PDB file of C-alpha atoms in Angstrom:
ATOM      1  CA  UNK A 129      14.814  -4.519 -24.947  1.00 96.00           C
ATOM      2  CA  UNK A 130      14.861  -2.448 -22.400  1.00 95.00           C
ATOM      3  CA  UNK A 131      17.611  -3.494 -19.070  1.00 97.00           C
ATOM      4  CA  UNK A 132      16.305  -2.992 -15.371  1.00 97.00           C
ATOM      5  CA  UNK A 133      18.917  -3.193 -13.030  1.00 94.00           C
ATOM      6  CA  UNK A 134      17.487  -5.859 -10.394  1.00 93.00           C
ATOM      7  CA  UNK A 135      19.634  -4.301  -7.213  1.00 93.00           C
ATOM      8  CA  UNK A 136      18.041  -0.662  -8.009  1.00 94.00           C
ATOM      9  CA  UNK A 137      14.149  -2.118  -7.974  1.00 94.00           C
ATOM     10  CA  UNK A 138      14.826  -2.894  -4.033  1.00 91.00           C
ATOM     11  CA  UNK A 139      17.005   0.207  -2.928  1.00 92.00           C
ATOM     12  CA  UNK A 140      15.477   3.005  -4.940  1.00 95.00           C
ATOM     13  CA  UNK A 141      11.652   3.421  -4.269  1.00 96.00           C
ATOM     14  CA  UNK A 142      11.459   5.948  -7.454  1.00 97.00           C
ATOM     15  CA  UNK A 143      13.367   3.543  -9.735  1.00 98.00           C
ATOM     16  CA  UNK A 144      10.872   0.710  -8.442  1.00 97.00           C
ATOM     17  CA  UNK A 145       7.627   2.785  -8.930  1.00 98.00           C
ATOM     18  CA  UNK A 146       9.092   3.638 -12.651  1.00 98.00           C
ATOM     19  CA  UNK A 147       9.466  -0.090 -13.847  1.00 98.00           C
ATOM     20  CA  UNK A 148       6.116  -1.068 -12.314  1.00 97.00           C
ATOM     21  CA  UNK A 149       4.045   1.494 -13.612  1.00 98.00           C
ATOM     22  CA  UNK A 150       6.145   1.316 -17.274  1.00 97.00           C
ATOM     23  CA  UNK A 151       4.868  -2.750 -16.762  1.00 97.00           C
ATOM     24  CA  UNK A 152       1.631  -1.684 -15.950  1.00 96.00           C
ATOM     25  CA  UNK A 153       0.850   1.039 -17.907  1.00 97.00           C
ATOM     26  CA  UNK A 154       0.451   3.630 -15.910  1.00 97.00           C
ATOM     27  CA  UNK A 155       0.999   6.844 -16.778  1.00 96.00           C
ATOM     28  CA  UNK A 156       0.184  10.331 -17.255  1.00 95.00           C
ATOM     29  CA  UNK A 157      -3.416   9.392 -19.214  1.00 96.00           C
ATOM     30  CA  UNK A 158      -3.687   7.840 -16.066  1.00 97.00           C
ATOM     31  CA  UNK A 159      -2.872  10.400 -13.408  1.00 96.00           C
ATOM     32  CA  UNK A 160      -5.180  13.185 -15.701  1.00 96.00           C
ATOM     33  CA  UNK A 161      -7.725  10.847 -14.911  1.00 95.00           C
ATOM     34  CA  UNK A 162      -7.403  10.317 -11.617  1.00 95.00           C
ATOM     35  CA  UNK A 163      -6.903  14.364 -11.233  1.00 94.00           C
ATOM     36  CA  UNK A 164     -10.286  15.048 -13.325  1.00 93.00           C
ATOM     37  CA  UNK A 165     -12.216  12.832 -11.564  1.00 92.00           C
ATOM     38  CA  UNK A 166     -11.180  14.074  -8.111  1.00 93.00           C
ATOM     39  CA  UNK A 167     -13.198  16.671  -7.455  1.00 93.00           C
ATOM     40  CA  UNK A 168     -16.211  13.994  -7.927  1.00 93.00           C
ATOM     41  CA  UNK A 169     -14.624  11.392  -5.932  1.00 93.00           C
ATOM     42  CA  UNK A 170     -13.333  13.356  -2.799  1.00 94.00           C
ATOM     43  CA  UNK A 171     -17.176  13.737  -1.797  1.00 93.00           C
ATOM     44  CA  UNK A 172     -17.436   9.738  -1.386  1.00 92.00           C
ATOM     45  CA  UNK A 173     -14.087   9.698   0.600  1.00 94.00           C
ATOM     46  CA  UNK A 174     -15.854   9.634   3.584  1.00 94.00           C
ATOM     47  CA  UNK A 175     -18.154   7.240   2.638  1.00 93.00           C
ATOM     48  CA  UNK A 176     -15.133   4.768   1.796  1.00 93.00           C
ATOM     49  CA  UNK A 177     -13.607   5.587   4.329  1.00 95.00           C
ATOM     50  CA  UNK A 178     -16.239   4.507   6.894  1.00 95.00           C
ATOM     51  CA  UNK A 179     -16.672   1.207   4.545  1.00 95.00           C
ATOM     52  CA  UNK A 180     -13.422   0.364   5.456  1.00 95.00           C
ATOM     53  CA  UNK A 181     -13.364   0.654   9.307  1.00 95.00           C
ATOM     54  CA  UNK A 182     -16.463  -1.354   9.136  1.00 95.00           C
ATOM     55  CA  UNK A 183     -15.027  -3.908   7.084  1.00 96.00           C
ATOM     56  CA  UNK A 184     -12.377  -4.231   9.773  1.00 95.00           C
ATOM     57  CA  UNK A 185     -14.729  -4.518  12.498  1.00 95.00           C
ATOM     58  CA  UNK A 186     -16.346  -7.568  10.947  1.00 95.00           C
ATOM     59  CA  UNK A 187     -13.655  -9.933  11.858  1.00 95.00           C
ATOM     60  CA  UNK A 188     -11.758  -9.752  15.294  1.00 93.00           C
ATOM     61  CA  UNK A 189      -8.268 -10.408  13.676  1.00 93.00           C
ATOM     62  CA  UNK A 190      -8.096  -7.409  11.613  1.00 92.00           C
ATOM     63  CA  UNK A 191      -9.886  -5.314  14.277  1.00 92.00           C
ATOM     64  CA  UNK A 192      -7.404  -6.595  16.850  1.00 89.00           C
ATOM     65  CA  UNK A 193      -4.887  -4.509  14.765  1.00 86.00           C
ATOM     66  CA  UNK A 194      -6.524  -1.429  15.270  1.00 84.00           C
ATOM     67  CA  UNK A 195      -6.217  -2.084  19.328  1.00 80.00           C
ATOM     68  CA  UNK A 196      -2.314  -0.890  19.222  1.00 72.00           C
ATOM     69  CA  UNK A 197      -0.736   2.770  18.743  1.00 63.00           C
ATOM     70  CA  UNK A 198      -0.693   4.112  15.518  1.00 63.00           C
ATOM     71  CA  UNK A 199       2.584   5.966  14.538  1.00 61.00           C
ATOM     72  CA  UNK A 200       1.832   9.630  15.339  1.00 61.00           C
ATOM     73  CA  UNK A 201      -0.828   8.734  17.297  1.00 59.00           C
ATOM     74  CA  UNK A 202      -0.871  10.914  20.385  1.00 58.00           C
ATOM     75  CA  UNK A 203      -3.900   9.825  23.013  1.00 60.00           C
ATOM     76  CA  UNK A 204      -5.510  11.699  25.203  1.00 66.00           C
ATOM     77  CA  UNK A 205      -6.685   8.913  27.860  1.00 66.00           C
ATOM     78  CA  UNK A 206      -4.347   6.137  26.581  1.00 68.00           C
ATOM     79  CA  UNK A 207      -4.683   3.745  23.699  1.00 72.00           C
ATOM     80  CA  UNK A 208      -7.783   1.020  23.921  1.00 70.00           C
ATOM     81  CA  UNK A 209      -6.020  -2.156  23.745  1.00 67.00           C
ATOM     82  CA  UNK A 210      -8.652  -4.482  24.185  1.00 74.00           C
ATOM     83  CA  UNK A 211     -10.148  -5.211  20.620  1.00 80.00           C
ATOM     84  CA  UNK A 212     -13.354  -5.977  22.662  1.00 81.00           C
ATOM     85  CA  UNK A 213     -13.433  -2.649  24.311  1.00 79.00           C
ATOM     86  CA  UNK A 214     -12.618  -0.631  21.087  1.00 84.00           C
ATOM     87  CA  UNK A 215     -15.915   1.099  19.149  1.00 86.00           C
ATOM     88  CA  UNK A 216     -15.873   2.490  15.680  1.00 90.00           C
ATOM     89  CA  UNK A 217     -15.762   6.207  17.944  1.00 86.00           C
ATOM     90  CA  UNK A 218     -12.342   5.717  19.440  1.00 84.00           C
ATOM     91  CA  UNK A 219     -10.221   8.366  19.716  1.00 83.00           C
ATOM     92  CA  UNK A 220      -7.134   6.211  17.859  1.00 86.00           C
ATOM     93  CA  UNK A 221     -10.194   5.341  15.583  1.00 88.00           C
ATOM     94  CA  UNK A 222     -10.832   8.471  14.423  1.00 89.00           C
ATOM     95  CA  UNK A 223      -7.108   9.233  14.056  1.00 89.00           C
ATOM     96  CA  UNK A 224      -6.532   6.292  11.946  1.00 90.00           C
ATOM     97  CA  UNK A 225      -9.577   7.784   9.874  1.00 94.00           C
ATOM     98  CA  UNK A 226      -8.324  10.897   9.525  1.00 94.00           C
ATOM     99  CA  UNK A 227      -5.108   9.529   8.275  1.00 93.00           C
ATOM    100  CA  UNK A 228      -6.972   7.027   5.444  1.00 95.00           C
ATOM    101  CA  UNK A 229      -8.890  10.048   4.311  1.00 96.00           C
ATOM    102  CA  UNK A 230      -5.326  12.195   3.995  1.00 96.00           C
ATOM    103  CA  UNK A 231      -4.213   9.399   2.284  1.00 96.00           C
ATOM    104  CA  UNK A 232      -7.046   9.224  -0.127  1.00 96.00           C
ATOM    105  CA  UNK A 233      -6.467  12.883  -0.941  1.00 96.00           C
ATOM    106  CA  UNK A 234      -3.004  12.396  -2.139  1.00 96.00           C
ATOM    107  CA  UNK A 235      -3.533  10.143  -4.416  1.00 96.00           C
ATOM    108  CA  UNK A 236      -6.213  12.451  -5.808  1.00 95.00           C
ATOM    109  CA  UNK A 237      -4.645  15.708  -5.958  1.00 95.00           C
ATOM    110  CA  UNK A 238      -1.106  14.934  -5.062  1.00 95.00           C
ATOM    111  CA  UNK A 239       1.531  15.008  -8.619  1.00 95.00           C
ATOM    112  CA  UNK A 240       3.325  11.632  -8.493  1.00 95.00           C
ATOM    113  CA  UNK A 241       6.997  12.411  -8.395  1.00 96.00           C
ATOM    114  CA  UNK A 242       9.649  11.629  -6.002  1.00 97.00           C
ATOM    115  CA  UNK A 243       7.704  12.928  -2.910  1.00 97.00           C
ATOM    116  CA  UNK A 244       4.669  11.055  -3.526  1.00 97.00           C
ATOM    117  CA  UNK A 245       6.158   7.958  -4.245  1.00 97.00           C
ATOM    118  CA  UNK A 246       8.312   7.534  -1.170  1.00 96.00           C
ATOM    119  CA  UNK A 247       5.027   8.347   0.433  1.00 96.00           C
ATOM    120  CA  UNK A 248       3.196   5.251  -0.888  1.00 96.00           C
ATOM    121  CA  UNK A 249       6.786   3.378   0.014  1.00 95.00           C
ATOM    122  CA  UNK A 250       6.255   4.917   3.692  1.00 92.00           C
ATOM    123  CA  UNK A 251       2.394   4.422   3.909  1.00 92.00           C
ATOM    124  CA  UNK A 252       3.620   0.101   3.298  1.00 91.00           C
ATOM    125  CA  UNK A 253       6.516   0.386   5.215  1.00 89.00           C
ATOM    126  CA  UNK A 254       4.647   1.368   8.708  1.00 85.00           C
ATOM    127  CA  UNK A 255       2.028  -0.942   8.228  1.00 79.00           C
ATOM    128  CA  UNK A 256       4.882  -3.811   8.209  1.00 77.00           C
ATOM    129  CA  UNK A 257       7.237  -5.193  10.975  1.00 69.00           C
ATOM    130  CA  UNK A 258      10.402  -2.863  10.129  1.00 65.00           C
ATOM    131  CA  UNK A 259      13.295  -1.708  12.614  1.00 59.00           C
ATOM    132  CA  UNK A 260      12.779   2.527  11.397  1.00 60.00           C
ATOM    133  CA  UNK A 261       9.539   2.967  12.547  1.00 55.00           C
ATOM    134  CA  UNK A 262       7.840   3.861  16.157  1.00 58.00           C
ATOM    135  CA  UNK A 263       4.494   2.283  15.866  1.00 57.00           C
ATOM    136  CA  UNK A 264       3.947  -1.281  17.137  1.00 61.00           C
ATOM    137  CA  UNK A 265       1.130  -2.170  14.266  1.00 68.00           C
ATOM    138  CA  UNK A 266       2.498  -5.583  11.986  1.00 77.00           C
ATOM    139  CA  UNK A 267      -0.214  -6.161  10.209  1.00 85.00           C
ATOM    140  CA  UNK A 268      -0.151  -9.646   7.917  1.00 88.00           C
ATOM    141  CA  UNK A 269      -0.179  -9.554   4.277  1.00 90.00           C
ATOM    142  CA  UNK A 270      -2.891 -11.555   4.061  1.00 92.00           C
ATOM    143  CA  UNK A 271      -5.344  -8.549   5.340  1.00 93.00           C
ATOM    144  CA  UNK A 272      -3.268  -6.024   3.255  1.00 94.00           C
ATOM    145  CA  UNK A 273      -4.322  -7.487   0.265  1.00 94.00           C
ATOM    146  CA  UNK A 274      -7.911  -8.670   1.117  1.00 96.00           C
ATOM    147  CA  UNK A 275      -8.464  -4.815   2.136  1.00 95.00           C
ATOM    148  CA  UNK A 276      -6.751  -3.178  -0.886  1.00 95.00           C
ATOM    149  CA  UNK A 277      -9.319  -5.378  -2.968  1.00 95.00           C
ATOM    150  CA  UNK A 278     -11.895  -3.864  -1.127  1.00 96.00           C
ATOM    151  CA  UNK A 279     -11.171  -0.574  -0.790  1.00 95.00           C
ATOM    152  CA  UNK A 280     -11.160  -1.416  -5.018  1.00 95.00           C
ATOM    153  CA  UNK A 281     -14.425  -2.870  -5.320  1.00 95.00           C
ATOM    154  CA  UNK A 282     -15.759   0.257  -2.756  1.00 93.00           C
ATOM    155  CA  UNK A 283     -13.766   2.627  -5.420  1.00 93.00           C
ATOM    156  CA  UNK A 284     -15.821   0.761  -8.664  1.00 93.00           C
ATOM    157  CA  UNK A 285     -18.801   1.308  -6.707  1.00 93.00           C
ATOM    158  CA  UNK A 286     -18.519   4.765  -6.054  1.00 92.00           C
ATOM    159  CA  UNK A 287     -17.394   5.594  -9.712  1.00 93.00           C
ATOM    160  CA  UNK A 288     -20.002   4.102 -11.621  1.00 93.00           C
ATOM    161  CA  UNK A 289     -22.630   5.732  -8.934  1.00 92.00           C
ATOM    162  CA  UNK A 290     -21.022   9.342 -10.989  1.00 91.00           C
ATOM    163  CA  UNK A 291     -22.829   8.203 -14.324  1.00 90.00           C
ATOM    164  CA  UNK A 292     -19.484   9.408 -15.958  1.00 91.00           C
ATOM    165  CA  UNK A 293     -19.690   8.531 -20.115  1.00 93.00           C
ATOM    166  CA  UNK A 294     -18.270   4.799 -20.555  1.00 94.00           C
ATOM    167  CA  UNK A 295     -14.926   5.705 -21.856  1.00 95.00           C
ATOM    168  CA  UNK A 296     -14.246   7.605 -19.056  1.00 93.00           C
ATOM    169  CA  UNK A 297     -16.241   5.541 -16.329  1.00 95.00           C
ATOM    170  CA  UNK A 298     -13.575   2.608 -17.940  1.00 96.00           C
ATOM    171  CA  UNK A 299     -10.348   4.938 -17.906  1.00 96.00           C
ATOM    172  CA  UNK A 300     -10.604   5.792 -13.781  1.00 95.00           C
ATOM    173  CA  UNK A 301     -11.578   2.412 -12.850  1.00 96.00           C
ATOM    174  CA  UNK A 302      -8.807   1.237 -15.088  1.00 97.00           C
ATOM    175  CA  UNK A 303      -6.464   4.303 -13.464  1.00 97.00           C
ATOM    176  CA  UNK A 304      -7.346   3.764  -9.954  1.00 96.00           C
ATOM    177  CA  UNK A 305      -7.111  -0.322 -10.183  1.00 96.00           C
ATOM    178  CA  UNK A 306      -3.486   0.166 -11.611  1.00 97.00           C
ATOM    179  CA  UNK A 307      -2.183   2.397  -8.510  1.00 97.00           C
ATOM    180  CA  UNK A 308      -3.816   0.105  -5.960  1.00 96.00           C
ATOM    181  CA  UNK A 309      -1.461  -2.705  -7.516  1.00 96.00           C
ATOM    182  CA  UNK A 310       1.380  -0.405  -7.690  1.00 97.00           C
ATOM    183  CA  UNK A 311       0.359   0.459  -4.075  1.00 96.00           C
ATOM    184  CA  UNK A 312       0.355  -3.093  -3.011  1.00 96.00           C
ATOM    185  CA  UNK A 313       3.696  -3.597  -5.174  1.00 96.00           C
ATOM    186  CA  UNK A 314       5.443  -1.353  -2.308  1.00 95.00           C
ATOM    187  CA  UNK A 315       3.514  -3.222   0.634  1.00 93.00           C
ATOM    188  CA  UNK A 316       5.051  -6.431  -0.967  1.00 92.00           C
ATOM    189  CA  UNK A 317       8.697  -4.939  -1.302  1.00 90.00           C
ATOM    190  CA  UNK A 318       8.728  -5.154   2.774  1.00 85.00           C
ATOM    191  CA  UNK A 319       6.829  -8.526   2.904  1.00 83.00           C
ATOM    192  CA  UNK A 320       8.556 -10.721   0.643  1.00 78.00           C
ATOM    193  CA  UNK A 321      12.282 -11.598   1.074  1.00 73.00           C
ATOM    194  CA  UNK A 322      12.993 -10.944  -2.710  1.00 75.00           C
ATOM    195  CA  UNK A 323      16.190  -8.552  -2.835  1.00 68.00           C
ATOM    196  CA  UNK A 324      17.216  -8.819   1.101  1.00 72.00           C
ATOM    197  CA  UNK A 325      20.419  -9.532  -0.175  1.00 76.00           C
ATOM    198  CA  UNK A 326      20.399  -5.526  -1.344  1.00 74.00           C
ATOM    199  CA  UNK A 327      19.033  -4.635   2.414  1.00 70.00           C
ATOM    200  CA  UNK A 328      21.714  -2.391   4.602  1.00 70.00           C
ATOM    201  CA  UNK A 329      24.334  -4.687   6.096  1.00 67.00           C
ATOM    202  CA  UNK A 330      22.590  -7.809   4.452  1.00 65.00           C
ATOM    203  CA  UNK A 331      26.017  -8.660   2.735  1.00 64.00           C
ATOM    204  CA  UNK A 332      28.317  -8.409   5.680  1.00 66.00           C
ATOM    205  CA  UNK A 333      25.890 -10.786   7.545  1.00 60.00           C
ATOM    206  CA  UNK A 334      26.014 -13.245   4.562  1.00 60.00           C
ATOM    207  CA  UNK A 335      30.042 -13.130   4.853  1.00 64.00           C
ATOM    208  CA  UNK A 336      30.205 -13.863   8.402  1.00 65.00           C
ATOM    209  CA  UNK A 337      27.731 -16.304   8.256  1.00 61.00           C
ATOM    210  CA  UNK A 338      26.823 -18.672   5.960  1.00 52.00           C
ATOM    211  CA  UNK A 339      23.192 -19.693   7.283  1.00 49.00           C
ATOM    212  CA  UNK A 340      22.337 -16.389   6.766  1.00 44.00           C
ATOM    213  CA  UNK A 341      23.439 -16.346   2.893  1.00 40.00           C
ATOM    214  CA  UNK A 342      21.341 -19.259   2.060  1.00 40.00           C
ATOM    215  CA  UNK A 343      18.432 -18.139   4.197  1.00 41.00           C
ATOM    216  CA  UNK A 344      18.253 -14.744   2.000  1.00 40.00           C
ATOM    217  CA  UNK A 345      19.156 -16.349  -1.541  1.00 44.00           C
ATOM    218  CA  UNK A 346      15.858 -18.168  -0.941  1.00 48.00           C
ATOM    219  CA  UNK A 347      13.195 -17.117  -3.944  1.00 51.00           C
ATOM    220  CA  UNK A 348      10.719 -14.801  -2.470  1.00 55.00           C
ATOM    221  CA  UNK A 349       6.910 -14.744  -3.770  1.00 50.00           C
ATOM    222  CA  UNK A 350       7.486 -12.172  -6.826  1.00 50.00           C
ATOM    223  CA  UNK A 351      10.452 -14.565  -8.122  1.00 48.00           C
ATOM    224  CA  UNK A 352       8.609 -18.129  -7.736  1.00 50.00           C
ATOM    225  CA  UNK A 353       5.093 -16.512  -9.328  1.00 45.00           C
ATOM    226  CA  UNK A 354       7.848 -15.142 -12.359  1.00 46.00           C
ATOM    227  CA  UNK A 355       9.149 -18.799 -12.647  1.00 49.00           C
ATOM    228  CA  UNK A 356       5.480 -19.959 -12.656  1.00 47.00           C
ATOM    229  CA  UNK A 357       4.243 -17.745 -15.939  1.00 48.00           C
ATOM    230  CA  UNK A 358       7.608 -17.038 -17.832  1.00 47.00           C
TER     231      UNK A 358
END
């Protein structure tokens, strides 16, 4: 049996990625995959990409998200914060598409070591209500996870369009469902209060106060979902 050390899984992003992909699975079979088929994919990354903003644009709470400043997002006449006001053409639009489609091609071309993974930790991390980053964009988990499944079911689409042979049709879908999870696995790490006790200064602010201790000891999602199936 093999020992994970629970305090590393929420301070060390590489350590994290390890154990969830050794759960999963995923692994170099995998990533060959991924690489092999990228050169047929990276044509229908604009396609996707396009699917996705107008998924968004379908329901006013997720498109209200788009009406704030992006980090890095440098406008030219100001940001369009009325949702009502904003068109598929924005400026910050088109930013924010630019960006999905960079992302995209990372996770085809991109090797997965250290760099990579702290980028899938970043890509969840500014998406979420943290105190490091510049952007005012919180966006709930809710539409995290109803998007990754889409951008999924988009991604199945697009790969069975290639006519690929069915072992190989099977191993990217297979390949590319695995690293959405492990990229929603990283989205969850900032949602979920499972290992705040490991966050910086989390234990002095449990000594000097004793609210806070039991407030953080609570069992996040990951833990109570555990208790459910084991």
């Amino acid at each position: 049996m093999e020992h994970i050390e629970r305090e590393t899984l929420y301070t060390d992003p590489v350590y994290r990625f390890q154990y969830v992909s050794k759960f999963m699975g995923f692994g170099d079979e995998d990533v060959d995959v991924i690489k092999g088929a990228a050169g047929l994919i990276k044509p229908l990354v604009p396609v996707v990409v396009d699917a996705v903003y107008a998924k968004l644009h379908q329901f006013d709470i997720t498109w209200s998200v788009m009406a704030k400043r992006h980090e890095g997002f440098v406008p030219k006449a100001g940001v369009v914060e009325n949702a009502a006001d904003l068109t598929e053409n924005a400026d910050q639009i088109k930013f924010r598409k630019d960006m999905l489609s960079k992302y995209f091609d990372k996770l085809l071309t991109n090797p997965y070591d250290e760099r990579m993974i702290k980028y899938l930790e970043y890509v969840a991390r500014i998406h979420t209500d943290t105190p490091t980053k510049k952007s005012k964009i919180n966006v709930d988990v809710i539409h995290i996870n109803a998007l990754l499944g889409y951008v999924e079911a988009v991604l199945i689409g697009g790969i069975k369009s290639l006519n690929l042979d069915r072992d190989t049709e099977y191993k990217a879908i297979a390949a590319f469902g695995k690293l959405l999870w492990i990229q929603m696995d990283f989205f969850l790490k900032f949602y979920c209060q499972d290992g705040a006790e490991y966050l910086p200064g989390a234990k002095e602010a449990a000594a000097a106060n004793t609210t806070t201790t039991i407030a953080i000891s609570q069992p996040g999602i990951l833990t109570r979902l555990w208790r459910f199936f084991f």
